[in-house]
Amino acid sequence: MNLQLIDALQSGFIDKVWQLYAEAFPESERKLPKLLEDKYRIGKVDILAIVDENRKFLGEMITVKQGKLVLLDYFAICPDIRGGGIGSKALAMIREYYRDFILILEIESVNESSDNAEQRQRRKRFYLSNGFCSLDWEASLFGIRMEVLTYGVQIDFDSYHDIYASTFGRKLSDNVKLYDQTQN
């Protein structure tokens, strides 16, 4: 199966992206679609649809760009086709799409107990098997402990935090902190 990453707003897939976005991510972790579309219009955010050769919608990727850093902020494959290798192919494509950038993503930490511990472990194994590496620090994102992964490059917390500060401003970025393990 041949996949393509296409601009969701320009190609007419934006409604499908927002539908999957609402289904795949808890409300507490979602940014308002209007905010993301506004940031898209000024070149800070890419909203991409993952489609096959027949232009069937398979998933979405929303990225935030700051300098040489790109945060894969949201990534979801349609539920009925998960586990079939589409996610790995899409990650390979996004690495190529941003080949001159440092690609970053966040996952809920596996280093604390949770109701979805197995899901968190599977998610981490998936990203590690696709070439990503955990950094030696974690973030607290709106009070949620998150592991930060990159594709083989170390970055510091301040560089990561600047993605939020420069794109979304202080109101949002004040809720992104270096996770302090001594308070756990």
PDB file of C-alpha atoms in Angstrom:
ATOM      1  CA  MET A   1       0.000   0.000   0.000  1.00  0.00           C
ATOM      2  CA  ASN A   2       1.367   3.398  -0.983  1.00  0.00           C
ATOM      3  CA  LEU A   3       0.781   6.167   1.516  1.00  0.00           C
ATOM      4  CA  GLN A   4       0.872   9.926   1.131  1.00  0.00           C
ATOM      5  CA  LEU A   5       0.988  12.774   3.607  1.00  0.00           C
ATOM      6  CA  ILE A   6      -1.123  15.636   2.306  1.00  0.00           C
ATOM      7  CA  ASP A   7      -2.168  19.012   3.647  1.00  0.00           C
ATOM      8  CA  ALA A   8      -5.566  18.333   5.242  1.00  0.00           C
ATOM      9  CA  LEU A   9      -6.891  21.862   4.827  1.00  0.00           C
ATOM     10  CA  GLN A  10      -5.857  22.224   1.193  1.00  0.00           C
ATOM     11  CA  SER A  11      -7.082  18.756   0.219  1.00  0.00           C
ATOM     12  CA  GLY A  12     -10.496  18.791   1.895  1.00  0.00           C
ATOM     13  CA  PHE A  13      -9.701  16.175   4.547  1.00  0.00           C
ATOM     14  CA  ILE A  14      -9.911  18.542   7.510  1.00  0.00           C
ATOM     15  CA  ASP A  15     -13.317  17.281   8.721  1.00  0.00           C
ATOM     16  CA  LYS A  16     -12.004  13.700   8.794  1.00  0.00           C
ATOM     17  CA  VAL A  17      -8.893  14.877  10.665  1.00  0.00           C
ATOM     18  CA  TRP A  18     -10.954  16.628  13.359  1.00  0.00           C
ATOM     19  CA  GLN A  19     -13.300  13.656  13.693  1.00  0.00           C
ATOM     20  CA  LEU A  20     -10.402  11.240  14.273  1.00  0.00           C
ATOM     21  CA  TYR A  21      -8.702  13.799  16.528  1.00  0.00           C
ATOM     22  CA  ALA A  22     -11.799  13.960  18.756  1.00  0.00           C
ATOM     23  CA  GLU A  23     -12.071  10.161  18.875  1.00  0.00           C
ATOM     24  CA  ALA A  24      -8.378   9.402  19.448  1.00  0.00           C
ATOM     25  CA  PHE A  25      -7.364  11.961  22.078  1.00  0.00           C
ATOM     26  CA  PRO A  26      -8.921  12.729  25.461  1.00  0.00           C
ATOM     27  CA  GLU A  27     -10.517  16.161  25.640  1.00  0.00           C
ATOM     28  CA  SER A  28      -8.014  17.184  28.323  1.00  0.00           C
ATOM     29  CA  GLU A  29      -5.139  16.619  25.849  1.00  0.00           C
ATOM     30  CA  ARG A  30      -6.682  18.366  22.830  1.00  0.00           C
ATOM     31  CA  LYS A  31      -6.057  21.889  21.670  1.00  0.00           C
ATOM     32  CA  LEU A  32      -8.935  23.699  20.018  1.00  0.00           C
ATOM     33  CA  PRO A  33      -9.053  22.978  16.274  1.00  0.00           C
ATOM     34  CA  LYS A  34      -9.483  26.725  15.643  1.00  0.00           C
ATOM     35  CA  LEU A  35      -6.218  27.423  17.504  1.00  0.00           C
ATOM     36  CA  LEU A  36      -4.375  24.791  15.463  1.00  0.00           C
ATOM     37  CA  GLU A  37      -5.855  26.086  12.210  1.00  0.00           C
ATOM     38  CA  ASP A  38      -4.866  29.656  13.145  1.00  0.00           C
ATOM     39  CA  LYS A  39      -1.281  28.472  13.793  1.00  0.00           C
ATOM     40  CA  TYR A  40      -1.387  26.568  10.493  1.00  0.00           C
ATOM     41  CA  ARG A  41      -2.238  29.784   8.662  1.00  0.00           C
ATOM     42  CA  ILE A  42       0.898  31.488  10.011  1.00  0.00           C
ATOM     43  CA  GLY A  43       3.128  28.505   9.234  1.00  0.00           C
ATOM     44  CA  LYS A  44       3.715  27.196  12.756  1.00  0.00           C
ATOM     45  CA  VAL A  45       1.571  24.043  12.487  1.00  0.00           C
ATOM     46  CA  ASP A  46       1.111  21.431   9.772  1.00  0.00           C
ATOM     47  CA  ILE A  47      -2.154  19.474   9.708  1.00  0.00           C
ATOM     48  CA  LEU A  48      -1.571  16.390   7.584  1.00  0.00           C
ATOM     49  CA  ALA A  49      -3.886  13.640   6.391  1.00  0.00           C
ATOM     50  CA  ILE A  50      -2.498  10.163   5.790  1.00  0.00           C
ATOM     51  CA  VAL A  51      -4.119   8.704   2.681  1.00  0.00           C
ATOM     52  CA  ASP A  52      -3.593   5.699   0.438  1.00  0.00           C
ATOM     53  CA  GLU A  53      -3.134   5.671  -3.334  1.00  0.00           C
ATOM     54  CA  ASN A  54      -6.930   5.915  -3.770  1.00  0.00           C
ATOM     55  CA  ARG A  55      -7.060   8.918  -1.413  1.00  0.00           C
ATOM     56  CA  LYS A  56      -8.783   6.906   1.295  1.00  0.00           C
ATOM     57  CA  PHE A  57      -8.294   8.626   4.664  1.00  0.00           C
ATOM     58  CA  LEU A  58      -6.183   6.465   7.000  1.00  0.00           C
ATOM     59  CA  GLY A  59      -5.027   8.832   9.732  1.00  0.00           C
ATOM     60  CA  GLU A  60      -3.692  12.202  10.762  1.00  0.00           C
ATOM     61  CA  MET A  61      -0.531  13.919  11.951  1.00  0.00           C
ATOM     62  CA  ILE A  62      -0.425  17.389  13.441  1.00  0.00           C
ATOM     63  CA  THR A  63       3.010  18.927  13.900  1.00  0.00           C
ATOM     64  CA  VAL A  64       4.307  22.092  15.528  1.00  0.00           C
ATOM     65  CA  LYS A  65       7.429  23.703  14.049  1.00  0.00           C
ATOM     66  CA  GLN A  66       9.990  25.868  15.809  1.00  0.00           C
ATOM     67  CA  GLY A  67      13.346  26.486  14.199  1.00  0.00           C
ATOM     68  CA  LYS A  68      14.973  23.091  13.520  1.00  0.00           C
ATOM     69  CA  LEU A  69      12.559  21.279  15.874  1.00  0.00           C
ATOM     70  CA  VAL A  70       9.281  19.634  14.887  1.00  0.00           C
ATOM     71  CA  LEU A  71       6.922  18.263  17.528  1.00  0.00           C
ATOM     72  CA  LEU A  72       4.654  15.468  16.318  1.00  0.00           C
ATOM     73  CA  ASP A  73       1.889  16.754  18.562  1.00  0.00           C
ATOM     74  CA  TYR A  74      -0.920  14.430  17.451  1.00  0.00           C
ATOM     75  CA  PHE A  75      -0.695  11.196  15.491  1.00  0.00           C
ATOM     76  CA  ALA A  76      -3.562   8.771  15.014  1.00  0.00           C
ATOM     77  CA  ILE A  77      -4.456   5.980  12.632  1.00  0.00           C
ATOM     78  CA  CYS A  78      -8.120   5.127  12.025  1.00  0.00           C
ATOM     79  CA  PRO A  79      -9.131   2.491  14.611  1.00  0.00           C
ATOM     80  CA  ASP A  80     -10.316  -0.141  12.127  1.00  0.00           C
ATOM     81  CA  ILE A  81      -6.876  -0.395  10.463  1.00  0.00           C
ATOM     82  CA  ARG A  82      -4.535  -0.128  13.473  1.00  0.00           C
ATOM     83  CA  GLY A  83      -1.962  -2.866  13.856  1.00  0.00           C
ATOM     84  CA  GLY A  84      -1.489  -3.357  10.124  1.00  0.00           C
ATOM     85  CA  GLY A  85       1.760  -1.460   9.685  1.00  0.00           C
ATOM     86  CA  ILE A  86       0.243   1.850   8.544  1.00  0.00           C
ATOM     87  CA  GLY A  87       1.564   3.671  11.631  1.00  0.00           C
ATOM     88  CA  SER A  88       5.143   2.522  11.016  1.00  0.00           C
ATOM     89  CA  LYS A  89       4.924   3.544   7.357  1.00  0.00           C
ATOM     90  CA  ALA A  90       3.503   6.929   8.335  1.00  0.00           C
ATOM     91  CA  LEU A  91       6.349   7.496  10.822  1.00  0.00           C
ATOM     92  CA  ALA A  92       8.907   6.687   8.148  1.00  0.00           C
ATOM     93  CA  MET A  93       7.181   9.197   5.876  1.00  0.00           C
ATOM     94  CA  ILE A  94       7.096  11.950   8.510  1.00  0.00           C
ATOM     95  CA  ARG A  95      10.805  11.437   9.209  1.00  0.00           C
ATOM     96  CA  GLU A  96      11.461  11.894   5.484  1.00  0.00           C
ATOM     97  CA  TYR A  97       9.034  14.832   5.248  1.00  0.00           C
ATOM     98  CA  TYR A  98      11.008  16.610   8.004  1.00  0.00           C
ATOM     99  CA  ARG A  99      14.404  15.104   7.163  1.00  0.00           C
ATOM    100  CA  ASP A 100      16.242  18.376   7.863  1.00  0.00           C
ATOM    101  CA  PHE A 101      14.612  18.807  11.286  1.00  0.00           C
ATOM    102  CA  ILE A 102      14.768  17.162  14.692  1.00  0.00           C
ATOM    103  CA  LEU A 103      11.531  15.229  15.173  1.00  0.00           C
ATOM    104  CA  ILE A 104      10.134  15.084  18.719  1.00  0.00           C
ATOM    105  CA  LEU A 105       7.092  13.390  20.225  1.00  0.00           C
ATOM    106  CA  GLU A 106       5.543  12.875  23.648  1.00  0.00           C
ATOM    107  CA  ILE A 107       3.945   9.817  25.220  1.00  0.00           C
ATOM    108  CA  GLU A 108       2.393   9.275  28.620  1.00  0.00           C
ATOM    109  CA  SER A 109       5.143   8.082  30.937  1.00  0.00           C
ATOM    110  CA  VAL A 110       5.543   4.376  31.559  1.00  0.00           C
ATOM    111  CA  ASN A 111       7.421   5.291  34.761  1.00  0.00           C
ATOM    112  CA  GLU A 112       4.327   5.654  36.918  1.00  0.00           C
ATOM    113  CA  SER A 113       1.367   3.434  37.704  1.00  0.00           C
ATOM    114  CA  SER A 114      -1.773   4.018  35.654  1.00  0.00           C
ATOM    115  CA  ASP A 115      -5.003   2.400  34.548  1.00  0.00           C
ATOM    116  CA  ASN A 116      -3.648   2.141  30.994  1.00  0.00           C
ATOM    117  CA  ALA A 117      -0.133   0.900  31.822  1.00  0.00           C
ATOM    118  CA  GLU A 118      -0.156  -1.819  29.130  1.00  0.00           C
ATOM    119  CA  GLN A 119      -1.324   0.649  26.460  1.00  0.00           C
ATOM    120  CA  ARG A 120       1.471   3.034  27.481  1.00  0.00           C
ATOM    121  CA  GLN A 121       4.041   0.218  27.239  1.00  0.00           C
ATOM    122  CA  ARG A 122       2.773  -0.815  23.775  1.00  0.00           C
ATOM    123  CA  ARG A 123       2.902   2.779  22.587  1.00  0.00           C
ATOM    124  CA  LYS A 124       6.484   3.192  23.816  1.00  0.00           C
ATOM    125  CA  ARG A 125       7.575  -0.112  22.227  1.00  0.00           C
ATOM    126  CA  PHE A 126       6.009   1.020  18.946  1.00  0.00           C
ATOM    127  CA  TYR A 127       7.975   4.271  18.869  1.00  0.00           C
ATOM    128  CA  LEU A 128      11.219   2.638  20.014  1.00  0.00           C
ATOM    129  CA  SER A 129      10.846  -0.030  17.308  1.00  0.00           C
ATOM    130  CA  ASN A 130      10.474   2.795  14.779  1.00  0.00           C
ATOM    131  CA  GLY A 131      13.799   4.398  15.686  1.00  0.00           C
ATOM    132  CA  PHE A 132      12.840   6.884  18.372  1.00  0.00           C
ATOM    133  CA  CYS A 133      14.839   7.184  21.610  1.00  0.00           C
ATOM    134  CA  SER A 134      13.742   8.340  25.050  1.00  0.00           C
ATOM    135  CA  LEU A 135      15.411  11.439  26.408  1.00  0.00           C
ATOM    136  CA  ASP A 136      16.926  11.473  29.892  1.00  0.00           C
ATOM    137  CA  TRP A 137      14.266  13.860  31.220  1.00  0.00           C
ATOM    138  CA  GLU A 138      10.477  13.959  31.255  1.00  0.00           C
ATOM    139  CA  ALA A 139       7.952  16.759  31.030  1.00  0.00           C
ATOM    140  CA  SER A 140       4.820  17.594  32.947  1.00  0.00           C
ATOM    141  CA  LEU A 141       2.229  18.636  30.379  1.00  0.00           C
ATOM    142  CA  PHE A 142      -0.781  20.173  32.107  1.00  0.00           C
ATOM    143  CA  GLY A 143       0.031  17.942  35.088  1.00  0.00           C
ATOM    144  CA  ILE A 144       0.418  14.754  33.016  1.00  0.00           C
ATOM    145  CA  ARG A 145       3.835  13.091  33.218  1.00  0.00           C
ATOM    146  CA  MET A 146       5.149  12.641  29.674  1.00  0.00           C
ATOM    147  CA  GLU A 147       8.212  10.974  28.205  1.00  0.00           C
ATOM    148  CA  VAL A 148       9.798  12.911  25.376  1.00  0.00           C
ATOM    149  CA  LEU A 149      11.314  10.975  22.478  1.00  0.00           C
ATOM    150  CA  THR A 150      13.362  12.052  19.484  1.00  0.00           C
ATOM    151  CA  TYR A 151      14.698  10.352  16.444  1.00  0.00           C
ATOM    152  CA  GLY A 152      18.233   9.806  17.723  1.00  0.00           C
ATOM    153  CA  VAL A 153      19.112  13.357  18.805  1.00  0.00           C
ATOM    154  CA  GLN A 154      19.368  14.709  22.339  1.00  0.00           C
ATOM    155  CA  ILE A 155      17.675  18.020  23.072  1.00  0.00           C
ATOM    156  CA  ASP A 156      17.311  19.909  26.326  1.00  0.00           C
ATOM    157  CA  PHE A 157      14.091  20.850  28.069  1.00  0.00           C
ATOM    158  CA  ASP A 158      14.444  24.556  27.267  1.00  0.00           C
ATOM    159  CA  SER A 159      14.556  23.869  23.516  1.00  0.00           C
ATOM    160  CA  TYR A 160      11.505  21.627  23.827  1.00  0.00           C
ATOM    161  CA  HIS A 161       9.649  24.190  25.947  1.00  0.00           C
ATOM    162  CA  ASP A 162      10.384  26.900  23.385  1.00  0.00           C
ATOM    163  CA  ILE A 163       8.208  25.031  20.875  1.00  0.00           C
ATOM    164  CA  TYR A 164       5.205  25.694  23.121  1.00  0.00           C
ATOM    165  CA  ALA A 165       6.234  29.204  24.184  1.00  0.00           C
ATOM    166  CA  SER A 166       6.925  30.509  20.681  1.00  0.00           C
ATOM    167  CA  THR A 167       3.885  28.877  19.095  1.00  0.00           C
ATOM    168  CA  PHE A 168       1.153  29.034  21.721  1.00  0.00           C
ATOM    169  CA  GLY A 169       2.299  31.765  24.086  1.00  0.00           C
ATOM    170  CA  ARG A 170       2.732  31.953  27.803  1.00  0.00           C
ATOM    171  CA  LYS A 171      -0.794  30.930  28.823  1.00  0.00           C
ATOM    172  CA  LEU A 172      -0.296  27.463  27.364  1.00  0.00           C
ATOM    173  CA  SER A 173       3.478  27.116  27.804  1.00  0.00           C
ATOM    174  CA  ASP A 174       3.277  27.896  31.540  1.00  0.00           C
ATOM    175  CA  ASN A 175       1.602  24.470  31.820  1.00  0.00           C
ATOM    176  CA  VAL A 176       4.618  22.704  30.289  1.00  0.00           C
ATOM    177  CA  LYS A 177       7.261  22.036  32.914  1.00  0.00           C
ATOM    178  CA  LEU A 178      10.280  19.863  33.486  1.00  0.00           C
ATOM    179  CA  TYR A 179       9.025  16.855  35.444  1.00  0.00           C
ATOM    180  CA  ASP A 180      10.512  16.879  38.927  1.00  0.00           C
ATOM    181  CA  GLN A 181      10.992  13.289  40.096  1.00  0.00           C
ATOM    182  CA  THR A 182      11.568  14.410  43.681  1.00  0.00           C
ATOM    183  CA  GLN A 183       7.921  15.464  43.978  1.00  0.00           C
ATOM    184  CA  ASN A 184       6.618  12.017  43.046  1.00  0.00           C
TER     185      ASN A 184
END
